Coordinates of C-alpha atoms and ligand atoms in Angstrom, one line a residue:
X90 CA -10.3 14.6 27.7
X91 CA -9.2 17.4 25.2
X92 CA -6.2 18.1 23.8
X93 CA -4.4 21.3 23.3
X94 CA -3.7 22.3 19.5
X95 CA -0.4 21.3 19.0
X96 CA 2.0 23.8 17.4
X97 CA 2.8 22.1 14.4
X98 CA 4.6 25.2 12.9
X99 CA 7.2 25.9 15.5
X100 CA 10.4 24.7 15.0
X101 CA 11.4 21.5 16.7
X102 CA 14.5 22.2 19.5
X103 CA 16.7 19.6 18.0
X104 CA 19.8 18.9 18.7
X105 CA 21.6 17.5 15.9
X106 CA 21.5 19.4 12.3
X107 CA 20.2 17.2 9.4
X108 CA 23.5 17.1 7.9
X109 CA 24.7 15.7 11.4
X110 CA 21.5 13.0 11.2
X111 CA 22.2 12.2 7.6
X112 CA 26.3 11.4 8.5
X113 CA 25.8 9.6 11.4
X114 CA 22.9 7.7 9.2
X115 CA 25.1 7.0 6.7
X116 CA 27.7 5.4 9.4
X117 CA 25.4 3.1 10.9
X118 CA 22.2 2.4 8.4
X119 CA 22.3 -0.4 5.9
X120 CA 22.9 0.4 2.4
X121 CA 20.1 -0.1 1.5
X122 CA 18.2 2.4 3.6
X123 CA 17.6 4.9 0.6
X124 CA 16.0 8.1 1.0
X125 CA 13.5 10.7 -1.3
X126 CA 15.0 13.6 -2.1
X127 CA 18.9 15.3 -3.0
X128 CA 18.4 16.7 0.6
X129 CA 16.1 13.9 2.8
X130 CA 13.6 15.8 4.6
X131 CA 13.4 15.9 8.4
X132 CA 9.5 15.5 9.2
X133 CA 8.9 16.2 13.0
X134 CA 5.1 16.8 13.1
X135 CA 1.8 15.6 11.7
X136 CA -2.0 16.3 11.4
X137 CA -4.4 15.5 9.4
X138 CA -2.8 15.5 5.4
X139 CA -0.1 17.9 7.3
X140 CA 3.2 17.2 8.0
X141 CA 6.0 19.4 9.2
X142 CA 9.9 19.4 9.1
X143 CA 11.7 20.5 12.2
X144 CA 11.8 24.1 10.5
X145 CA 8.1 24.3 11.1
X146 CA 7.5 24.6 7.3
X147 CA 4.4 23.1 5.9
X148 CA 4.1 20.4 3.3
X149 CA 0.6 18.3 2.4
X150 CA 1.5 14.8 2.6
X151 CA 0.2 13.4 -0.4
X152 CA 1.8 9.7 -0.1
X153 CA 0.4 9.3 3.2
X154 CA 3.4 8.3 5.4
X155 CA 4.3 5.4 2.9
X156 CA 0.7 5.0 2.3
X157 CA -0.2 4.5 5.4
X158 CA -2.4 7.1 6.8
X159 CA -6.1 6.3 6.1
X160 CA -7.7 8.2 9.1
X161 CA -5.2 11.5 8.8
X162 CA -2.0 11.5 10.8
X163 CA -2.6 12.5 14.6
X164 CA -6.1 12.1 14.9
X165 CA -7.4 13.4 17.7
X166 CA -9.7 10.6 18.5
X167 CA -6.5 7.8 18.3
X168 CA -3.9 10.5 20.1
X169 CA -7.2 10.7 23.0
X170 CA -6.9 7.0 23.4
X171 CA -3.6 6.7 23.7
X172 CA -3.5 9.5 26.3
X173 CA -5.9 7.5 28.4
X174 CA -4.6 4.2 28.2
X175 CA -0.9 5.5 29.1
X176 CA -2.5 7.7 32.0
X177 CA -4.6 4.3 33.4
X178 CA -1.8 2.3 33.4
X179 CA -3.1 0.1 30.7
X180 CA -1.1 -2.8 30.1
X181 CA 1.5 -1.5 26.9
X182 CA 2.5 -5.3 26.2
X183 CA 0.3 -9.0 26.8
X184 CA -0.1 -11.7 23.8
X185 CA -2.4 -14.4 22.5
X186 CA -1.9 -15.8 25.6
X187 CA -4.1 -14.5 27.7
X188 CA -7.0 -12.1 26.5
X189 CA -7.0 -8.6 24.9
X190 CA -10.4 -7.1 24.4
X191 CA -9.0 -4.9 21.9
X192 CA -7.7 -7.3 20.0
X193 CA -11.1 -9.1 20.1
X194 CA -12.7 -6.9 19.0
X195 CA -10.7 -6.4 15.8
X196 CA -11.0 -9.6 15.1
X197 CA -14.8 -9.4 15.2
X198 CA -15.1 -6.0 12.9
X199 CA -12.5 -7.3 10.8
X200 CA -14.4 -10.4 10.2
X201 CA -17.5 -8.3 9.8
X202 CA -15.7 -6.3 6.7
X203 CA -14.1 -9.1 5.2
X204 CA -16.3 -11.4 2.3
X205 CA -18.8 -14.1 3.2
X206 CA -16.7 -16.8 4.6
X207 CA -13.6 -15.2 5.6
X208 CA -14.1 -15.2 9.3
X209 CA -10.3 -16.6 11.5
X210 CA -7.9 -13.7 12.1
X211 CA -4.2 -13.9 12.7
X212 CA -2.6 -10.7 13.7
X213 CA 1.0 -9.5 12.6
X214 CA 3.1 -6.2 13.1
X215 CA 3.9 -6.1 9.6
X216 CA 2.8 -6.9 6.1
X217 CA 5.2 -8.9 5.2
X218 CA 4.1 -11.0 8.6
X219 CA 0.8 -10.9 7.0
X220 CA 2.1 -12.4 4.1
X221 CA 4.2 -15.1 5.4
X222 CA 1.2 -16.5 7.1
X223 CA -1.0 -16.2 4.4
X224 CA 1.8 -18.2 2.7
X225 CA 2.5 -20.4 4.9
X226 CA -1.7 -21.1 5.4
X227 CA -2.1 -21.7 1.6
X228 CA 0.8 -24.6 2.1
X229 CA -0.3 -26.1 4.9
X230 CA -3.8 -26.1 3.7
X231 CA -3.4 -27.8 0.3
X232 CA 0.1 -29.9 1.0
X233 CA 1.3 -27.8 -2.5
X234 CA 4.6 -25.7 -2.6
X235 CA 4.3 -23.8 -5.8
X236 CA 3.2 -20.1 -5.5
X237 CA 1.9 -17.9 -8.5
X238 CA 3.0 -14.4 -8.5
X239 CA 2.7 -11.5 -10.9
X240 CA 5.7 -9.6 -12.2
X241 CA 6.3 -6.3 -10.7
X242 CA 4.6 -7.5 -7.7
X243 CA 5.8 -7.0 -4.0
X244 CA 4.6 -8.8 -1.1
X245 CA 7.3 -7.8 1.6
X246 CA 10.9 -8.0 3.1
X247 CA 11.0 -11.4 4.4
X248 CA 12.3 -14.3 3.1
X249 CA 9.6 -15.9 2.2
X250 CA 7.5 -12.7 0.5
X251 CA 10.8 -12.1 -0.8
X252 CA 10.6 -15.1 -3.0
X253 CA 7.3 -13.9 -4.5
X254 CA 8.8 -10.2 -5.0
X255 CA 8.8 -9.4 -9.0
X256 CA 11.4 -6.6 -8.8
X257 CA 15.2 -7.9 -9.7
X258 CA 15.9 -4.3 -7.8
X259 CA 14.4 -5.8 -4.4
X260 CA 16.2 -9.4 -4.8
X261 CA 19.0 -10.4 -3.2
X262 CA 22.0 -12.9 -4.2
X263 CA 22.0 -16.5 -3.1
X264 CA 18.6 -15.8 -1.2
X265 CA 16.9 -18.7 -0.4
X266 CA 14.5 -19.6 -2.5
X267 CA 10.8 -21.1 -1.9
X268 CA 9.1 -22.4 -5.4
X269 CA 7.5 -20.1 -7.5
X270 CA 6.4 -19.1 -10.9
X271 CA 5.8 -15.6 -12.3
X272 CA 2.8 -14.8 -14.1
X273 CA 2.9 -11.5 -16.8
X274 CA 1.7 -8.4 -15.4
X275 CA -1.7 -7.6 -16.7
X276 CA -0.3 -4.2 -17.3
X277 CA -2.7 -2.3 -19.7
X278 CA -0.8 0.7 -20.5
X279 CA 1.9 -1.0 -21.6
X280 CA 0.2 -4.7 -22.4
X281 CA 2.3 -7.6 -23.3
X282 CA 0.0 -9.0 -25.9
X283 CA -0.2 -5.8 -27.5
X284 CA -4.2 -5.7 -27.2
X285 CA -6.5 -2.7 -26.3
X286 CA -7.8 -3.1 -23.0
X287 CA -11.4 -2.1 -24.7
X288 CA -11.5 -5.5 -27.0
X289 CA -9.1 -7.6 -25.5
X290 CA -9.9 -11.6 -24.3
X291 CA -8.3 -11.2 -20.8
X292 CA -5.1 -13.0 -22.5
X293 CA -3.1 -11.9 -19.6
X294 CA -5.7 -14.2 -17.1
X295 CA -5.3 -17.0 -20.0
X296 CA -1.8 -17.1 -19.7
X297 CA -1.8 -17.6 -15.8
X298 CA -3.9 -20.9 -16.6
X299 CA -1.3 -21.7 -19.2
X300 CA 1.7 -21.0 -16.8
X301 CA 0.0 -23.7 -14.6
X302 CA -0.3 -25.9 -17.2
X303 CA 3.2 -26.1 -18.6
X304 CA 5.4 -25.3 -15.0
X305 CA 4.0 -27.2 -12.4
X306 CA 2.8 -30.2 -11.9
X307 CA -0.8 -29.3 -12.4
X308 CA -1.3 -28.2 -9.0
X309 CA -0.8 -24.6 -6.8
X310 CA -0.9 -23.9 -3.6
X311 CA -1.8 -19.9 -4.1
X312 CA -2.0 -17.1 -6.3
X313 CA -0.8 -14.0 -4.7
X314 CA -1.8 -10.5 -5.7
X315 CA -2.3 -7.0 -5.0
X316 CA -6.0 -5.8 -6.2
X317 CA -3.3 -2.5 -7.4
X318 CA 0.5 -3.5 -8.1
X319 CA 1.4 -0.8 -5.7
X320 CA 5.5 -0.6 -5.3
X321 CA 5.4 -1.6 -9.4
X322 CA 3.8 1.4 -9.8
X323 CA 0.2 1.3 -9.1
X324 CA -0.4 -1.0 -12.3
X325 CA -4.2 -1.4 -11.9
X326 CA -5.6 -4.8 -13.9
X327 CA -9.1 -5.1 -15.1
X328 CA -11.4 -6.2 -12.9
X329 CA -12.7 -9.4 -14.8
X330 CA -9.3 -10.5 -14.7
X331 CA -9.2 -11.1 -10.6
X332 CA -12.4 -13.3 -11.2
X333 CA -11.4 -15.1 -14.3
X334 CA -7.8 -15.7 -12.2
X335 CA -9.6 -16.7 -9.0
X336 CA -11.4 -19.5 -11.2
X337 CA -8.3 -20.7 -12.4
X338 CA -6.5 -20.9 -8.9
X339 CA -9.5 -22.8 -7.5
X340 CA -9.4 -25.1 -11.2
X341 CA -5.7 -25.6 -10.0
X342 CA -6.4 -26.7 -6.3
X343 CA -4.7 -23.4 -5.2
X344 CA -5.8 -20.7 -2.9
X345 CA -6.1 -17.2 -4.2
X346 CA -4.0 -14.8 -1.7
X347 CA -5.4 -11.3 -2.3
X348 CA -2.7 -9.0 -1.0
X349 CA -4.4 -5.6 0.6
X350 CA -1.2 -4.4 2.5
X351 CA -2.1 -0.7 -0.1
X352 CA -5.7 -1.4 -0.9
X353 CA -7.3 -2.3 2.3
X354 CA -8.6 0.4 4.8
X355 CA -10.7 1.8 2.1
X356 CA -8.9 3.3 0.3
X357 CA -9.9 2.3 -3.5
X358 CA -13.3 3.7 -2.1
X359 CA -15.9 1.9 -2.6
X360 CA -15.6 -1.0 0.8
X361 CA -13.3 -1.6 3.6
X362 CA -11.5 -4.3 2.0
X363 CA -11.1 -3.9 -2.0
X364 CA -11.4 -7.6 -2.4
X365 CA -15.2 -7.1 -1.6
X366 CA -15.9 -4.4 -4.2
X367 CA -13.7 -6.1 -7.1
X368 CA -15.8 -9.2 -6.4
X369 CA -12.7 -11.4 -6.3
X370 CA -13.0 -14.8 -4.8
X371 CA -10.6 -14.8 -2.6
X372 CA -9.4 -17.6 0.0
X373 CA -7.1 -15.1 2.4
X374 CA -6.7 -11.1 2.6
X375 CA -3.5 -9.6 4.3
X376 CA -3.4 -5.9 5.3
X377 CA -0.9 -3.7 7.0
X378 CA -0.1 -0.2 6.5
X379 CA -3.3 2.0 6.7
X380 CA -4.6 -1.1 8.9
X381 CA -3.0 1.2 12.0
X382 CA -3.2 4.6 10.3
X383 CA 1.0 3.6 10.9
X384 CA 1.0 2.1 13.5
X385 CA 2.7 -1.1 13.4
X386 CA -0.3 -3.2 12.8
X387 CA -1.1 -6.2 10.3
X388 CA -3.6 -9.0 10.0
X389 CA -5.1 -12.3 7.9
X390 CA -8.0 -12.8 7.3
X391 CA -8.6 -16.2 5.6
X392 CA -11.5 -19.2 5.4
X393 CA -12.2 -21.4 8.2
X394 CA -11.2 -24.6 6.5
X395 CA -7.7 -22.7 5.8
X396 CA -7.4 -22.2 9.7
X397 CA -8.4 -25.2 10.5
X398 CA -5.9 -27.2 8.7
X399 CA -3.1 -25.1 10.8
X400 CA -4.7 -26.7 14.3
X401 CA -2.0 -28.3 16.2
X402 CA 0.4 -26.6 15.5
X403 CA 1.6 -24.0 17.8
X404 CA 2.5 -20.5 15.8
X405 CA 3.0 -17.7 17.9
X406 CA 4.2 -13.7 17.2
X407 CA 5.3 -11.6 20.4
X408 CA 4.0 -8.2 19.2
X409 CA 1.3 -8.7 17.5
X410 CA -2.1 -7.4 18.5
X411 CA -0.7 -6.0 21.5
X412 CA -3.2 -3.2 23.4
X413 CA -2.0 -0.2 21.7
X414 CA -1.4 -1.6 18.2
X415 CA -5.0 -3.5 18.7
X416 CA -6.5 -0.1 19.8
X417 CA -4.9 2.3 17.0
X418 CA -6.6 -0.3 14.1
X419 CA -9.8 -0.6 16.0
X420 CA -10.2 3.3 16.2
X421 CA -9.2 3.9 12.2
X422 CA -11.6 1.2 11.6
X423 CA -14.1 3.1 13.4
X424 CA -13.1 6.9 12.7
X425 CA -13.3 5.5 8.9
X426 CA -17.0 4.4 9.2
X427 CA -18.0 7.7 11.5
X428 CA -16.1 9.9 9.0
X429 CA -17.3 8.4 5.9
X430 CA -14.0 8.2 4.7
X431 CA -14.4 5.9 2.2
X432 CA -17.2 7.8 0.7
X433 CA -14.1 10.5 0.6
X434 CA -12.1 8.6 -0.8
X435 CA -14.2 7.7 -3.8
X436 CA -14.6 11.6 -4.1
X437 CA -11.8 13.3 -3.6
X438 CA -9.7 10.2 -5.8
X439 CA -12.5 10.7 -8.8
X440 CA -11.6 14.5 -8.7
X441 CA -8.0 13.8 -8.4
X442 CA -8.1 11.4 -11.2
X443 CA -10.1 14.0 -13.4
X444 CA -8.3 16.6 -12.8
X445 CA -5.1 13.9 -13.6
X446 CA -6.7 13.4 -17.2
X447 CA -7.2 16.6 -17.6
X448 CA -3.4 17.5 -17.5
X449 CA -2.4 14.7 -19.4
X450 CA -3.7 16.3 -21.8
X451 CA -1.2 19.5 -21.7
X452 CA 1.7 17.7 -20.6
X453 CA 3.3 14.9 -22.9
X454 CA 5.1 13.5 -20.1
X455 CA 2.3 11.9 -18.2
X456 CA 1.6 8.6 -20.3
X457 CA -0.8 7.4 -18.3
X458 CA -3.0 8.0 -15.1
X459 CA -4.2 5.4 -13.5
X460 CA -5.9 3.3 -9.8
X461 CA -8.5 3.6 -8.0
X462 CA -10.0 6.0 -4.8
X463 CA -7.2 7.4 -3.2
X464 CA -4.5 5.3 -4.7
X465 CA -3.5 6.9 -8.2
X466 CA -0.6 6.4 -10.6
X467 CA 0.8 9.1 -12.7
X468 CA 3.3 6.8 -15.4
X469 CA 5.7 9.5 -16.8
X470 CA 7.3 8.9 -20.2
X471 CA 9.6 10.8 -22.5
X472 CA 7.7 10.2 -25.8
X473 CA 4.1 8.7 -26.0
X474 CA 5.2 7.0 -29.0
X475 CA 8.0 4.9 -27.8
X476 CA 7.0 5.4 -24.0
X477 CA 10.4 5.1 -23.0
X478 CA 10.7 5.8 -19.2
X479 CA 11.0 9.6 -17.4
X480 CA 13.3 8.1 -14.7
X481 CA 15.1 11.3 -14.3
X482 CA 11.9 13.7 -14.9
X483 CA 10.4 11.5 -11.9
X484 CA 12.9 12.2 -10.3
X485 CA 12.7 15.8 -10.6
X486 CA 9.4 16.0 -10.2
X487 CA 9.8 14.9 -6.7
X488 CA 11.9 18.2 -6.2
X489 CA 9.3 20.3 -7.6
X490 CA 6.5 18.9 -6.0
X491 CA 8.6 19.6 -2.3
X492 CA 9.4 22.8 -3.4
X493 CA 6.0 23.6 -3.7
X494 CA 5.3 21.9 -0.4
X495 CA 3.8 18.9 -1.5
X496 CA 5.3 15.4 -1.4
X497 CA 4.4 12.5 -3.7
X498 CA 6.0 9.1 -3.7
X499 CA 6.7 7.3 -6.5
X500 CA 7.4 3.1 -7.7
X501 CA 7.9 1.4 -10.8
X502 CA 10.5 -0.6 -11.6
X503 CA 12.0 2.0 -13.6
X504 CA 11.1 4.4 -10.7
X505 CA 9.2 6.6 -13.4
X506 CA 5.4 6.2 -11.7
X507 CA 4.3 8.8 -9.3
X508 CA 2.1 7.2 -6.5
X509 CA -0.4 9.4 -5.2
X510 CA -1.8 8.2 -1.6
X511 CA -3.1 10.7 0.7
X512 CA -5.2 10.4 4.2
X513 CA -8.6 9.0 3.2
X514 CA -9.8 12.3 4.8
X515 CA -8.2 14.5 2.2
X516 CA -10.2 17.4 1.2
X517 CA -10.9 19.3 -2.1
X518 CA -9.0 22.4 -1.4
X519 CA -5.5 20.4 -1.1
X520 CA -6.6 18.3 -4.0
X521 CA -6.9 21.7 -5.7
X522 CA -3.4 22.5 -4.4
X523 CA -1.6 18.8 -5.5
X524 CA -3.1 19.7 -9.0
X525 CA -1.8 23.0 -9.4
X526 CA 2.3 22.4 -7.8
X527 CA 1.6 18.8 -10.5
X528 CA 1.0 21.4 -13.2
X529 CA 3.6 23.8 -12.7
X530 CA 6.3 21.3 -11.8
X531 CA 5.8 19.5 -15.2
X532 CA 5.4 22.7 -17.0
X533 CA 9.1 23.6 -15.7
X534 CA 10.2 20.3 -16.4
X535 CA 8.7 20.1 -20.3
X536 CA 10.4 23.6 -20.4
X537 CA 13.8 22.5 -19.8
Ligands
PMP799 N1 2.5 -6.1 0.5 C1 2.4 -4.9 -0.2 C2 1.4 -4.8 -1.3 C3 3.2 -3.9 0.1 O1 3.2 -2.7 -0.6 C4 4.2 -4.0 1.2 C5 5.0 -2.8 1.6 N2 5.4 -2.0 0.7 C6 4.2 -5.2 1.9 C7 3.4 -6.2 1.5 C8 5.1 -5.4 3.0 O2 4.7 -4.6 4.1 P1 5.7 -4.3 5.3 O3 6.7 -3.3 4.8 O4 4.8 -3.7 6.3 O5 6.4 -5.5 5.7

């Protein structure tokens, strides 16, 4: 089956104005809907690193969704899929309880890129599903409560994830509460024990064993962490600091949770999962996100003995894994491998990053540039001295960036980090492009 080209640059016939979406919006959404930009763009249309507002106008989509597109945004070989299984009359919705061979398969080639000995698979529509089972796993399993997290970390919307979440910003009043302890960051740019990441002793892996020492009873159920910090603004630790931390967790009794929501799909790379490639020892993985290229698609991976330990119980999740979320995952998983994306990834995020460095250079406001593959921070500041935060200049920086039809996200929890997380099938030319709107935009800024 082929596909016509769509006509992403024609306007879209809509029938409300944005100024109508955005007041009716306002009526009905939560508060705490928030949106990028003085006036929230309207995107209609999508391929590739391409997206399109209902104006037809262009932009290249360098946050990827909300870093979720790994295999591009429409790509041809999911949007044929989904044409034939809609024109068969494949079944749209089934569960666990009776058998998906999508699904299955997932499962299998999940378990196939996931590290020796992290084989059972529990599918979600969500990371923060992902993470409430990995959470709720790691209990079961050891019969412990306490959960280590890292500052500035973020593991989801939920209750539960909530609790874990190290962002005051993301926090709600008199939420309920399940035990944890905060770990510091192991934030080298800005590192609280004031050492050189060159000839430092890991002090920030040393203090997680030290936290354990003197806040809990001597015993963990998990450390949770993202391989990249990704809403805290792409903070990237060391790599000998996820295996000197895993060795504590085990030391402790806990399981180490590696958090892939970001990471995973290969984007850092180098392997599917990142987990494999920063050789950390980890018990569970959770991924989301660029799992389904966005489509609403999660999954656990954890070790058999962790699985086990949950047997006779009865947990059950209505969506997830269903035929077309299944099938979406399955074909990025495949379209990743037959495009060598992750070879891409390593490429194009190298040159990126180079070409990153290489502005720093002429513009005092980027303090740092940092990550790995495809998923690079950008740490504005307003003096390299003090590195006080370039909230505002962020800010702007957006506007520049979409006035040059480009959109970045950014995080931190001074909102002063610009994320950069395109399609894993990003190619030179629009890296060239991101570069040169990032270089004008901070040369008006720096202007005044
Ligand atoms: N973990 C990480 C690392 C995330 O970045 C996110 C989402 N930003 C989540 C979990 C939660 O994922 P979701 O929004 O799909 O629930």
């Amino acid at each position: 089956m082929s596909l016509a080209e769509p006509e992403t640059q024609k306007a879209l016939d809509t029938t409300e104005s944005n100024a109508e979406l955005l007041a009716t919006r306002k009526a009905h959404f939560l508060p705490t809907a928030v949106h990028y930009y003085k006036e929230p763009l309207h995107l209609v249309r999508a391929k590739g690193s391409l997206v399109y507002d209902e104006k037809g106008r262009e932009y290249l989509d360098v946050i990827g969704g909300i870093v979720c597109i790994s295999a591009g945004h429409n790509h041809p070989k999911i949007q044929e899929r989904m044409i034939e299984m809609i024109q068969n009359d494949e079944i749209q919705h089934t569960t666990t309880l009776y058998l998906n061979r999508f699904a299955t398969r997932l499962a299998d080639k999940l378990a196939d890129e996931a590290p020796a000995g992290l084989d059972k698979v529990a599918f979600s529509n969500s990371g923060s599903e992902a993470n409430e089972m990995a959470l709720l796993a790691a209990r079961n399993a050891t019969g412990e409560t306490t959960v280590i997290n890292i500052q500035h970390s973020y593991h989801g919307g939920t209750q539960g994830t909530l609790a874990h979440c190290g962002h005051h910003s993301w926090r709600f009043r008199a939420q309920p509460v399940a035990h944890n302890v905060a770990v510091i960051a192991p934030n080298c740019y800005r590192c609280p024990f004031k050492k050189d990441p060159k000839n430092c002793h890991l002090e920030c892996a040393q203090h997680v064993e030290e936290t354990i020492q003197t806040t809990t009873h001597g015993k963990i159920a998990a450390f949770i962490a993202e391989p990249i910090l990704g809403v805290g603004g792409f903070i990237t630790p060391p790599v000998e600091y996820f295996q000197k931390v895993a060795e504590i967790t085990h030391k402790y009794g806990g399981k180490y949770i590696s958090d892939e929501v970001q990471t995973g799909a290969g984007r850092l790379g180098k392997t599917y999962l990142a987990t494999k490639s920063l050789g950390i020892d980890a018990d569970i993985i959770t991924m989301a996100k660029g799992f389904g290229n966005g489509a609403a698609a999660g999954a656990v991976v954890m070790r058999n003995e962790i699985a086990e330990a949950l047997a006779g119980k009865f947990h059950f999740n209505t969506f997830a894994g269903d035929p077309f979320q299944a099938m979406q995952a399955l074909t990025t998983m495949e379209i990743i491998e037959e495009e060598r994306l992750i070879e891409n990834a390593h490429e194009i995020g190298e040159y990126v990053k180079n070409g990153l460095v290489e502005l720093q250079k002429r513009h005092p406001l980027i303090g740092d540039v940092r990550g790995r593959g495809l998923l690079l921070g950008i740490e504005l500041v307003k003096d390299r001295e003090t590195k006080e935060y370039a909230t505002a200049e962020t800010n702007q920086l957006m506007e520049l960036m979409k006035d040059r039809n480009v959109l970045i996200g950014k995080g931190g929890l001074f909102g002063n980090v610009v994320r950069l997380a395109p399609a894993l099938s990003i190619t030179r030319q629009q890296a060239d492009q991101l570069l040169k709107a990032l270089d004008e935009s901070l040369g008006v800024i720096e202007k005044g």
